[in-house]
mmCIF file of N, CA and C in Angstrom:
data_model
loop_
_atom_site.group_PDB
_atom_site.id
_atom_site.type_symbol
_atom_site.label_atom_id
_atom_site.label_comp_id
_atom_site.label_asym_id
_atom_site.label_seq_id
_atom_site.Cartn_x
_atom_site.Cartn_y
_atom_site.Cartn_z
ATOM 1 N N UNK A 1 60.420 -19.008 -87.952
ATOM 2 C CA UNK A 1 61.969 -18.252 -87.539
ATOM 3 C C UNK A 1 61.561 -16.704 -88.279
ATOM 4 N N UNK A 2 61.220 -16.324 -89.502
ATOM 5 C CA UNK A 2 61.054 -15.490 -90.548
ATOM 6 C C UNK A 2 60.345 -14.108 -89.403
ATOM 7 N N UNK A 3 59.316 -14.368 -88.580
ATOM 8 C CA UNK A 3 58.338 -13.571 -87.689
ATOM 9 C C UNK A 3 59.683 -13.149 -87.238
ATOM 10 N N UNK A 4 60.631 -14.173 -86.401
ATOM 11 C CA UNK A 4 61.448 -13.865 -85.401
ATOM 12 C C UNK A 4 62.590 -13.215 -86.010
ATOM 13 N N UNK A 5 63.021 -13.274 -87.150
ATOM 14 C CA UNK A 5 63.750 -12.158 -87.317
ATOM 15 C C UNK A 5 63.523 -11.141 -87.708
ATOM 16 N N UNK A 6 62.008 -10.803 -87.736
ATOM 17 C CA UNK A 6 61.320 -9.587 -88.425
ATOM 18 C C UNK A 6 61.449 -9.044 -86.822
ATOM 19 N N UNK A 7 61.049 -9.182 -85.831
ATOM 20 C CA UNK A 7 60.384 -8.843 -84.350
ATOM 21 C C UNK A 7 62.360 -8.310 -84.468
ATOM 22 N N UNK A 8 63.365 -8.939 -84.695
ATOM 23 C CA UNK A 8 64.610 -8.517 -84.403
ATOM 24 C C UNK A 8 65.201 -7.795 -84.560
ATOM 25 N N UNK A 9 64.547 -7.366 -86.289
ATOM 26 C CA UNK A 9 64.996 -6.261 -86.577
ATOM 27 C C UNK A 9 64.420 -4.944 -86.215
ATOM 28 N N UNK A 10 62.933 -5.112 -85.855
ATOM 29 C CA UNK A 10 62.379 -3.951 -85.279
ATOM 30 C C UNK A 10 63.144 -3.508 -83.874
ATOM 31 N N UNK A 11 64.087 -4.559 -83.449
ATOM 32 C CA UNK A 11 64.935 -4.295 -81.968
ATOM 33 C C UNK A 11 65.960 -3.646 -82.583
ATOM 34 N N UNK A 12 66.090 -3.294 -83.597
ATOM 35 C CA UNK A 12 67.746 -2.405 -84.100
ATOM 36 C C UNK A 12 68.610 -3.770 -84.981
ATOM 37 N N UNK A 13 68.944 -4.969 -84.969
ATOM 38 C CA UNK A 13 68.989 -6.564 -84.887
ATOM 39 C C UNK A 13 68.745 -6.970 -86.136
ATOM 40 N N UNK A 14 69.629 -7.532 -86.889
ATOM 41 C CA UNK A 14 69.493 -7.745 -88.132
ATOM 42 C C UNK A 14 70.644 -8.726 -88.421
ATOM 43 N N UNK A 15 71.171 -9.607 -87.346
ATOM 44 C CA UNK A 15 70.948 -11.232 -87.417
ATOM 45 C C UNK A 15 71.293 -11.809 -86.013
ATOM 46 N N UNK A 16 70.866 -12.988 -86.326
ATOM 47 C CA UNK A 16 71.016 -13.696 -84.731
ATOM 48 C C UNK A 16 72.307 -13.741 -84.050
ATOM 49 N N UNK A 17 73.068 -13.790 -85.296
ATOM 50 C CA UNK A 17 75.001 -14.033 -84.265
ATOM 51 C C UNK A 17 74.709 -12.508 -83.571
ATOM 52 N N UNK A 18 74.007 -12.012 -83.643
ATOM 53 C CA UNK A 18 74.185 -10.651 -82.644
ATOM 54 C C UNK A 18 73.851 -10.627 -80.935
ATOM 55 N N UNK A 19 73.513 -11.664 -81.109
ATOM 56 C CA UNK A 19 72.139 -12.339 -80.118
ATOM 57 C C UNK A 19 72.895 -13.427 -78.643
ATOM 58 N N UNK A 20 72.910 -13.098 -77.314
ATOM 59 C CA UNK A 20 72.592 -13.656 -76.760
ATOM 60 C C UNK A 20 72.387 -14.969 -76.182
ATOM 61 N N UNK A 21 71.278 -13.795 -75.352
ATOM 62 C CA UNK A 21 70.198 -14.520 -75.058
ATOM 63 C C UNK A 21 69.211 -13.911 -75.239
ATOM 64 N N UNK A 22 67.707 -14.665 -75.672
ATOM 65 C CA UNK A 22 66.393 -14.213 -76.270
ATOM 66 C C UNK A 22 65.475 -14.738 -75.519
ATOM 67 N N UNK A 23 64.354 -14.575 -75.475
ATOM 68 C CA UNK A 23 63.290 -14.738 -74.022
ATOM 69 C C UNK A 23 62.054 -14.251 -74.977
ATOM 70 N N UNK A 24 61.366 -15.650 -74.976
ATOM 71 C CA UNK A 24 59.915 -14.705 -75.964
ATOM 72 C C UNK A 24 58.800 -14.580 -75.306
ATOM 73 N N UNK A 25 58.195 -13.406 -74.546
ATOM 74 C CA UNK A 25 57.590 -13.181 -73.302
ATOM 75 C C UNK A 25 56.356 -13.615 -73.671
ATOM 76 N N UNK A 26 55.268 -13.626 -72.559
ATOM 77 C CA UNK A 26 54.181 -14.316 -72.472
ATOM 78 C C UNK A 26 53.282 -13.258 -73.476
ATOM 79 N N UNK A 27 53.409 -11.944 -74.016
ATOM 80 C CA UNK A 27 52.254 -11.316 -74.444
ATOM 81 C C UNK A 27 53.286 -10.860 -75.978
ATOM 82 N N UNK A 28 53.907 -12.425 -76.064
ATOM 83 C CA UNK A 28 54.583 -11.948 -77.562
ATOM 84 C C UNK A 28 55.227 -11.489 -78.000
ATOM 85 N N UNK A 29 56.014 -11.079 -76.853
ATOM 86 C CA UNK A 29 57.235 -9.453 -77.643
ATOM 87 C C UNK A 29 58.695 -10.818 -77.250
ATOM 88 N N UNK A 30 59.228 -9.933 -77.693
ATOM 89 C CA UNK A 30 61.197 -10.469 -77.186
ATOM 90 C C UNK A 30 61.561 -9.986 -76.737
ATOM 91 N N UNK A 31 62.547 -10.068 -75.242
ATOM 92 C CA UNK A 31 63.107 -9.332 -74.844
ATOM 93 C C UNK A 31 64.319 -10.308 -74.922
ATOM 94 N N UNK A 32 65.841 -9.764 -74.921
ATOM 95 C CA UNK A 32 66.908 -10.331 -75.436
ATOM 96 C C UNK A 32 68.290 -9.189 -74.775
ATOM 97 N N UNK A 33 69.266 -10.069 -74.593
ATOM 98 C CA UNK A 33 70.515 -9.523 -74.461
ATOM 99 C C UNK A 33 71.520 -9.870 -75.694
ATOM 100 N N UNK A 34 72.097 -8.569 -75.934
ATOM 101 C CA UNK A 34 73.042 -8.942 -77.123
ATOM 102 C C UNK A 34 74.383 -9.070 -76.509
ATOM 103 N N UNK A 35 75.471 -10.117 -77.514
ATOM 104 C CA UNK A 35 77.161 -10.062 -76.873
ATOM 105 C C UNK A 35 77.377 -8.436 -76.944
ATOM 106 N N UNK A 36 77.943 -8.580 -75.448
ATOM 107 C CA UNK A 36 79.121 -7.172 -75.682
ATOM 108 C C UNK A 36 79.893 -6.604 -77.002
ATOM 109 N N UNK A 37 80.052 -7.723 -77.949
ATOM 110 C CA UNK A 37 80.599 -7.337 -78.714
ATOM 111 C C UNK A 37 80.205 -6.347 -79.848
ATOM 112 N N UNK A 38 78.611 -6.743 -79.727
ATOM 113 C CA UNK A 38 77.696 -6.035 -80.710
ATOM 114 C C UNK A 38 77.188 -4.989 -79.860
ATOM 115 N N UNK A 39 77.160 -4.668 -78.687
ATOM 116 C CA UNK A 39 76.155 -3.801 -77.577
ATOM 117 C C UNK A 39 76.579 -1.904 -78.298
ATOM 118 N N UNK A 40 76.139 -1.303 -77.740
ATOM 119 C CA UNK A 40 76.112 0.004 -78.371
ATOM 120 C C UNK A 40 76.999 -0.098 -77.389
ATOM 121 N N UNK A 41 77.736 1.102 -78.163
ATOM 122 C CA UNK A 41 78.391 1.931 -77.360
ATOM 123 C C UNK A 41 78.105 3.062 -76.711
ATOM 124 N N UNK A 42 78.288 3.425 -75.969
ATOM 125 C CA UNK A 42 77.589 4.843 -74.711
ATOM 126 C C UNK A 42 78.651 5.444 -74.310
ATOM 127 N N UNK A 43 78.666 7.035 -74.130
ATOM 128 C CA UNK A 43 79.230 7.331 -74.297
ATOM 129 C C UNK A 43 80.222 7.456 -72.682
ATOM 130 N N UNK A 44 79.099 7.058 -71.268
ATOM 131 C CA UNK A 44 79.735 6.391 -69.892
ATOM 132 C C UNK A 44 81.361 5.436 -70.082
ATOM 133 N N UNK A 45 80.746 4.785 -71.418
ATOM 134 C CA UNK A 45 81.772 3.672 -71.843
ATOM 135 C C UNK A 45 83.241 4.142 -72.459
ATOM 136 N N UNK A 46 83.134 5.186 -73.115
ATOM 137 C CA UNK A 46 84.418 6.057 -73.539
ATOM 138 C C UNK A 46 84.664 7.428 -72.442
ATOM 139 N N UNK A 47 84.329 6.937 -70.761
ATOM 140 C CA UNK A 47 84.952 8.009 -70.583
ATOM 141 C C UNK A 47 84.107 10.293 -70.971
ATOM 142 N N UNK A 48 82.770 9.902 -71.448
ATOM 143 C CA UNK A 48 82.608 11.196 -71.965
ATOM 144 C C UNK A 48 81.955 11.679 -71.023
ATOM 145 N N UNK A 49 81.849 13.011 -71.287
ATOM 146 C CA UNK A 49 80.752 14.094 -70.007
ATOM 147 C C UNK A 49 80.378 14.184 -70.979
ATOM 148 N N UNK A 50 78.636 14.202 -70.911
ATOM 149 C CA UNK A 50 77.297 14.271 -71.246
ATOM 150 C C UNK A 50 76.136 15.030 -70.500
ATOM 151 N N UNK A 51 75.297 15.937 -71.568
ATOM 152 C CA UNK A 51 74.650 17.257 -70.779
ATOM 153 C C UNK A 51 73.249 16.425 -71.075
ATOM 154 N N UNK A 52 72.498 16.665 -69.568
ATOM 155 C CA UNK A 52 71.291 16.445 -70.170
ATOM 156 C C UNK A 52 70.304 17.452 -70.742
ATOM 157 N N UNK A 53 69.455 17.024 -71.963
ATOM 158 C CA UNK A 53 68.545 17.533 -72.780
ATOM 159 C C UNK A 53 67.267 18.584 -72.009
ATOM 160 N N UNK A 54 67.200 19.583 -72.657
ATOM 161 C CA UNK A 54 65.701 19.915 -72.014
ATOM 162 C C UNK A 54 65.289 19.776 -73.543
ATOM 163 N N UNK A 55 63.823 19.688 -72.585
ATOM 164 C CA UNK A 55 62.191 19.759 -73.517
ATOM 165 C C UNK A 55 62.879 21.488 -74.467
ATOM 166 N N UNK A 56 62.336 20.457 -75.716
ATOM 167 C CA UNK A 56 62.576 22.063 -77.315
ATOM 168 C C UNK A 56 61.043 22.590 -77.010
ATOM 169 N N UNK A 57 61.318 24.059 -77.105
ATOM 170 C CA UNK A 57 59.485 24.712 -77.502
ATOM 171 C C UNK A 57 59.799 25.287 -78.779
ATOM 172 N N UNK A 58 58.069 25.306 -80.082
ATOM 173 C CA UNK A 58 58.173 25.704 -80.721
ATOM 174 C C UNK A 58 58.091 26.683 -80.584
ATOM 175 N N UNK A 59 58.501 28.472 -80.628
ATOM 176 C CA UNK A 59 57.802 29.496 -80.574
ATOM 177 C C UNK A 59 57.466 30.695 -82.132
ATOM 178 N N UNK A 60 58.119 30.372 -82.899
ATOM 179 C CA UNK A 60 57.936 30.530 -84.140
ATOM 180 C C UNK A 60 57.751 29.553 -85.244
ATOM 181 N N UNK A 61 55.854 28.929 -85.597
ATOM 182 C CA UNK A 61 55.778 27.916 -86.333
ATOM 183 C C UNK A 61 55.081 29.330 -87.928
ATOM 184 N N UNK A 62 55.628 28.972 -88.759
ATOM 185 C CA UNK A 62 55.507 29.110 -90.202
ATOM 186 C C UNK A 62 54.497 31.031 -90.007
ATOM 187 N N UNK A 63 55.891 31.550 -89.625
ATOM 188 C CA UNK A 63 56.234 33.114 -89.449
ATOM 189 C C UNK A 63 54.912 33.879 -87.985
ATOM 190 N N UNK A 64 54.616 32.707 -86.804
ATOM 191 C CA UNK A 64 53.245 32.978 -86.177
ATOM 192 C C UNK A 64 54.025 33.160 -84.904
ATOM 193 N N UNK A 65 54.481 33.617 -83.924
ATOM 194 C CA UNK A 65 54.318 33.277 -82.774
ATOM 195 C C UNK A 65 53.448 32.233 -81.953
ATOM 196 N N UNK A 66 53.807 31.471 -81.511
ATOM 197 C CA UNK A 66 52.854 30.803 -80.491
ATOM 198 C C UNK A 66 52.503 30.771 -79.340
ATOM 199 N N UNK A 67 51.639 31.786 -79.129
ATOM 200 C CA UNK A 67 52.005 32.577 -77.434
ATOM 201 C C UNK A 67 51.250 31.234 -76.377
ATOM 202 N N UNK A 68 50.681 30.174 -77.070
ATOM 203 C CA UNK A 68 50.614 29.399 -75.737
ATOM 204 C C UNK A 68 51.519 28.627 -75.370
ATOM 205 N N UNK A 69 52.640 28.952 -75.843
ATOM 206 C CA UNK A 69 54.049 28.336 -75.864
ATOM 207 C C UNK A 69 54.953 28.886 -74.965
ATOM 208 N N UNK A 70 54.648 30.428 -75.360
ATOM 209 C CA UNK A 70 55.507 31.504 -74.967
ATOM 210 C C UNK A 70 55.068 31.944 -73.197
ATOM 211 N N UNK A 71 53.632 31.803 -73.018
ATOM 212 C CA UNK A 71 52.759 31.631 -71.425
ATOM 213 C C UNK A 71 53.278 30.677 -70.663
ATOM 214 N N UNK A 72 53.656 29.323 -71.261
ATOM 215 C CA UNK A 72 53.683 27.786 -70.510
ATOM 216 C C UNK A 72 55.289 28.330 -69.703
ATOM 217 N N UNK A 73 56.121 29.095 -71.115
ATOM 218 C CA UNK A 73 57.687 28.959 -70.766
ATOM 219 C C UNK A 73 58.414 29.910 -69.988
ATOM 220 N N UNK A 74 56.694 31.113 -69.552
ATOM 221 C CA UNK A 74 57.040 32.132 -68.477
ATOM 222 C C UNK A 74 58.122 32.751 -69.710
ATOM 223 N N UNK A 75 57.845 33.180 -71.074
ATOM 224 C CA UNK A 75 58.264 34.241 -72.092
ATOM 225 C C UNK A 75 57.068 34.869 -72.317
ATOM 226 N N UNK A 76 57.849 36.044 -72.467
ATOM 227 C CA UNK A 76 56.915 37.064 -73.207
ATOM 228 C C UNK A 76 57.129 37.249 -74.723
ATOM 229 N N UNK A 77 56.386 38.272 -75.565
ATOM 230 C CA UNK A 77 57.017 38.449 -76.876
ATOM 231 C C UNK A 77 58.044 39.431 -76.928
ATOM 232 N N UNK A 78 57.940 40.259 -76.138
ATOM 233 C CA UNK A 78 58.746 41.473 -75.590
ATOM 234 C C UNK A 78 60.323 40.769 -75.771
ATOM 235 N N UNK A 79 60.592 39.357 -74.797
ATOM 236 C CA UNK A 79 61.429 39.019 -74.583
ATOM 237 C C UNK A 79 62.271 38.304 -76.066
ATOM 238 N N UNK A 80 60.843 37.396 -76.565
ATOM 239 C CA UNK A 80 61.040 36.495 -77.614
ATOM 240 C C UNK A 80 62.385 37.487 -78.777
ATOM 241 N N UNK A 81 61.182 39.072 -79.507
ATOM 242 C CA UNK A 81 61.385 39.474 -80.265
ATOM 243 C C UNK A 81 62.807 39.771 -79.577
ATOM 244 N N UNK A 82 62.975 40.043 -78.970
ATOM 245 C CA UNK A 82 64.322 40.978 -78.636
ATOM 246 C C UNK A 82 65.428 40.100 -78.526
ATOM 247 N N UNK A 83 65.123 38.375 -78.625
ATOM 248 C CA UNK A 83 66.308 37.504 -78.991
ATOM 249 C C UNK A 83 66.605 37.001 -80.109
ATOM 250 N N UNK A 84 65.436 36.979 -81.330
ATOM 251 C CA UNK A 84 65.263 37.044 -82.478
ATOM 252 C C UNK A 84 66.106 38.187 -83.121
ATOM 253 N N UNK A 85 66.030 39.227 -82.500
ATOM 254 C CA UNK A 85 66.819 40.866 -82.656
ATOM 255 C C UNK A 85 68.498 40.502 -82.824
ATOM 256 N N UNK A 86 69.042 39.767 -81.795
ATOM 257 C CA UNK A 86 70.276 39.329 -81.649
ATOM 258 C C UNK A 86 70.632 38.588 -82.506
ATOM 259 N N UNK A 87 69.805 37.321 -83.225
ATOM 260 C CA UNK A 87 70.095 36.038 -83.636
ATOM 261 C C UNK A 87 69.994 37.265 -84.664
ATOM 262 N N UNK A 88 69.879 38.273 -85.387
ATOM 263 C CA UNK A 88 69.851 38.520 -86.849
ATOM 264 C C UNK A 88 68.659 38.469 -87.767
ATOM 265 N N UNK A 89 67.369 37.983 -87.009
ATOM 266 C CA UNK A 89 66.211 37.790 -87.574
ATOM 267 C C UNK A 89 65.411 39.244 -87.207
ATOM 268 N N UNK A 90 65.364 40.747 -87.750
ATOM 269 C CA UNK A 90 63.924 41.491 -87.449
ATOM 270 C C UNK A 90 62.833 41.131 -87.226
ATOM 271 N N UNK A 91 62.069 40.292 -88.085
ATOM 272 C CA UNK A 91 60.561 40.476 -88.736
ATOM 273 C C UNK A 91 60.306 38.666 -88.260
ATOM 274 N N UNK A 92 59.570 38.605 -87.416
ATOM 275 C CA UNK A 92 58.955 37.395 -87.541
ATOM 276 C C UNK A 92 58.689 36.294 -88.746
ATOM 277 N N UNK A 93 58.433 37.139 -89.830
ATOM 278 C CA UNK A 93 57.703 36.615 -90.878
ATOM 279 C C UNK A 93 57.764 36.454 -91.595
ATOM 280 N N UNK A 94 59.743 36.144 -91.573
ATOM 281 C CA UNK A 94 60.744 36.032 -92.293
ATOM 282 C C UNK A 94 61.000 34.223 -92.334
ATOM 283 N N UNK A 95 61.162 34.125 -90.686
ATOM 284 C CA UNK A 95 60.721 32.784 -89.921
ATOM 285 C C UNK A 95 60.225 31.605 -90.756
ATOM 286 N N UNK A 96 60.433 30.296 -90.806
ATOM 287 C CA UNK A 96 59.301 29.201 -90.481
ATOM 288 C C UNK A 96 59.759 28.790 -89.454
ATOM 289 N N UNK A 97 60.496 28.804 -88.503
ATOM 290 C CA UNK A 97 60.453 27.735 -87.515
ATOM 291 C C UNK A 97 61.664 28.123 -86.372
ATOM 292 N N UNK A 98 61.487 28.440 -85.248
ATOM 293 C CA UNK A 98 62.098 29.048 -84.446
ATOM 294 C C UNK A 98 62.447 27.824 -83.221
ATOM 295 N N UNK A 99 63.378 26.551 -82.703
ATOM 296 C CA UNK A 99 62.749 26.177 -81.647
ATOM 297 C C UNK A 99 63.158 26.940 -81.165
ATOM 298 N N UNK A 100 63.247 26.570 -79.616
ATOM 299 C CA UNK A 100 64.070 27.426 -78.328
ATOM 300 C C UNK A 100 64.216 26.166 -77.227
ATOM 301 N N UNK A 101 65.238 25.712 -76.285
ATOM 302 C CA UNK A 101 65.626 24.410 -75.228
ATOM 303 C C UNK A 101 66.485 25.406 -74.554
ATOM 304 N N UNK A 102 66.176 24.795 -73.046
ATOM 305 C CA UNK A 102 67.851 25.726 -72.229
ATOM 306 C C UNK A 102 68.813 25.561 -72.648
ATOM 307 N N UNK A 103 69.271 23.988 -72.853
ATOM 308 C CA UNK A 103 70.561 23.413 -72.991
ATOM 309 C C UNK A 103 70.968 24.214 -74.796
ATOM 310 N N UNK A 104 70.283 23.854 -75.224
ATOM 311 C CA UNK A 104 70.500 24.692 -76.695
ATOM 312 C C UNK A 104 70.525 25.916 -77.331
ATOM 313 N N UNK A 105 69.502 26.329 -77.029
ATOM 314 C CA UNK A 105 69.502 28.159 -77.158
ATOM 315 C C UNK A 105 68.190 28.062 -78.520
ATOM 316 N N UNK A 106 69.202 28.817 -79.018
ATOM 317 C CA UNK A 106 67.672 28.608 -80.249
ATOM 318 C C UNK A 106 68.152 27.790 -82.150
ATOM 319 N N UNK A 107 67.038 27.596 -82.536
ATOM 320 C CA UNK A 107 67.531 26.817 -83.782
ATOM 321 C C UNK A 107 65.955 27.363 -84.642
ATOM 322 N N UNK A 108 66.780 28.060 -85.406
ATOM 323 C CA UNK A 108 65.446 28.851 -86.120
ATOM 324 C C UNK A 108 66.344 28.690 -87.453
ATOM 325 N N UNK A 109 65.049 28.600 -88.963
ATOM 326 C CA UNK A 109 65.265 28.610 -90.150
ATOM 327 C C UNK A 109 64.154 29.298 -90.613
ATOM 328 N N UNK A 110 64.698 29.691 -91.993
ATOM 329 C CA UNK A 110 63.765 30.580 -92.747
ATOM 330 C C UNK A 110 63.023 30.310 -93.423
ATOM 331 N N UNK A 111 62.096 30.853 -94.447
ATOM 332 C CA UNK A 111 61.741 30.062 -95.692
ATOM 333 C C UNK A 111 62.998 30.336 -96.783
ATOM 334 N N UNK A 112 63.430 31.051 -96.640
ATOM 335 C CA UNK A 112 64.890 30.422 -98.046
ATOM 336 C C UNK A 112 65.881 29.853 -97.658
ATOM 337 N N UNK A 113 66.020 29.669 -96.590
ATOM 338 C CA UNK A 113 67.077 28.692 -95.768
ATOM 339 C C UNK A 113 68.310 29.336 -96.060
ATOM 340 N N UNK A 114 68.532 30.469 -96.345
ATOM 341 C CA UNK A 114 70.180 31.488 -96.402
ATOM 342 C C UNK A 114 69.948 31.877 -95.309
ATOM 343 N N UNK A 115 69.498 31.704 -94.100
ATOM 344 C CA UNK A 115 69.806 32.096 -93.526
ATOM 345 C C UNK A 115 69.701 31.116 -91.689
ATOM 346 N N UNK A 116 70.625 30.892 -91.474
ATOM 347 C CA UNK A 116 69.934 29.828 -90.131
ATOM 348 C C UNK A 116 70.939 30.237 -89.061
ATOM 349 N N UNK A 117 70.021 30.501 -87.487
ATOM 350 C CA UNK A 117 70.481 30.833 -86.276
ATOM 351 C C UNK A 117 70.946 29.408 -85.275
ATOM 352 N N UNK A 118 71.499 30.204 -84.821
ATOM 353 C CA UNK A 118 71.498 28.808 -83.512
ATOM 354 C C UNK A 118 72.319 29.509 -82.045
ATOM 355 N N UNK A 119 71.899 29.848 -80.972
ATOM 356 C CA UNK A 119 72.412 30.088 -79.772
ATOM 357 C C UNK A 119 72.702 29.658 -78.538
ATOM 358 N N UNK A 120 73.598 29.524 -77.873
ATOM 359 C CA UNK A 120 72.915 28.637 -76.940
ATOM 360 C C UNK A 120 72.315 30.065 -75.687
ATOM 361 N N UNK A 121 71.590 29.273 -74.786
ATOM 362 C CA UNK A 121 71.407 29.452 -73.356
ATOM 363 C C UNK A 121 69.841 30.452 -73.307
ATOM 364 N N UNK A 122 70.281 31.417 -72.200
ATOM 365 C CA UNK A 122 68.603 31.907 -72.002
ATOM 366 C C UNK A 122 67.372 31.140 -72.320
#
């Protein structure tokens, strides 16, 4: 029984009272259905609009530009320098981490953690 409880915890279930139906699969894994009252609430259930996330790209890692990722995304060094300047980061060397996504824009952390930049788009 403890082995079953371990398998349930690995799926985020910490009490058997949450489980409506449980199936032991041929490979030794467990498939289950939770009671509705224990099921995860989704944005759709709450009639909330959501957006699909896009991939994040690490453009600056420990003060160095990741040129391979820039090429992959079709962006240039000039574009990156311009965007970082707009965010208030005149030099790449001060940036520990700068990631970018089409939906969320930039998320930037500096070595000193006293300045953080977040911007949408582009």
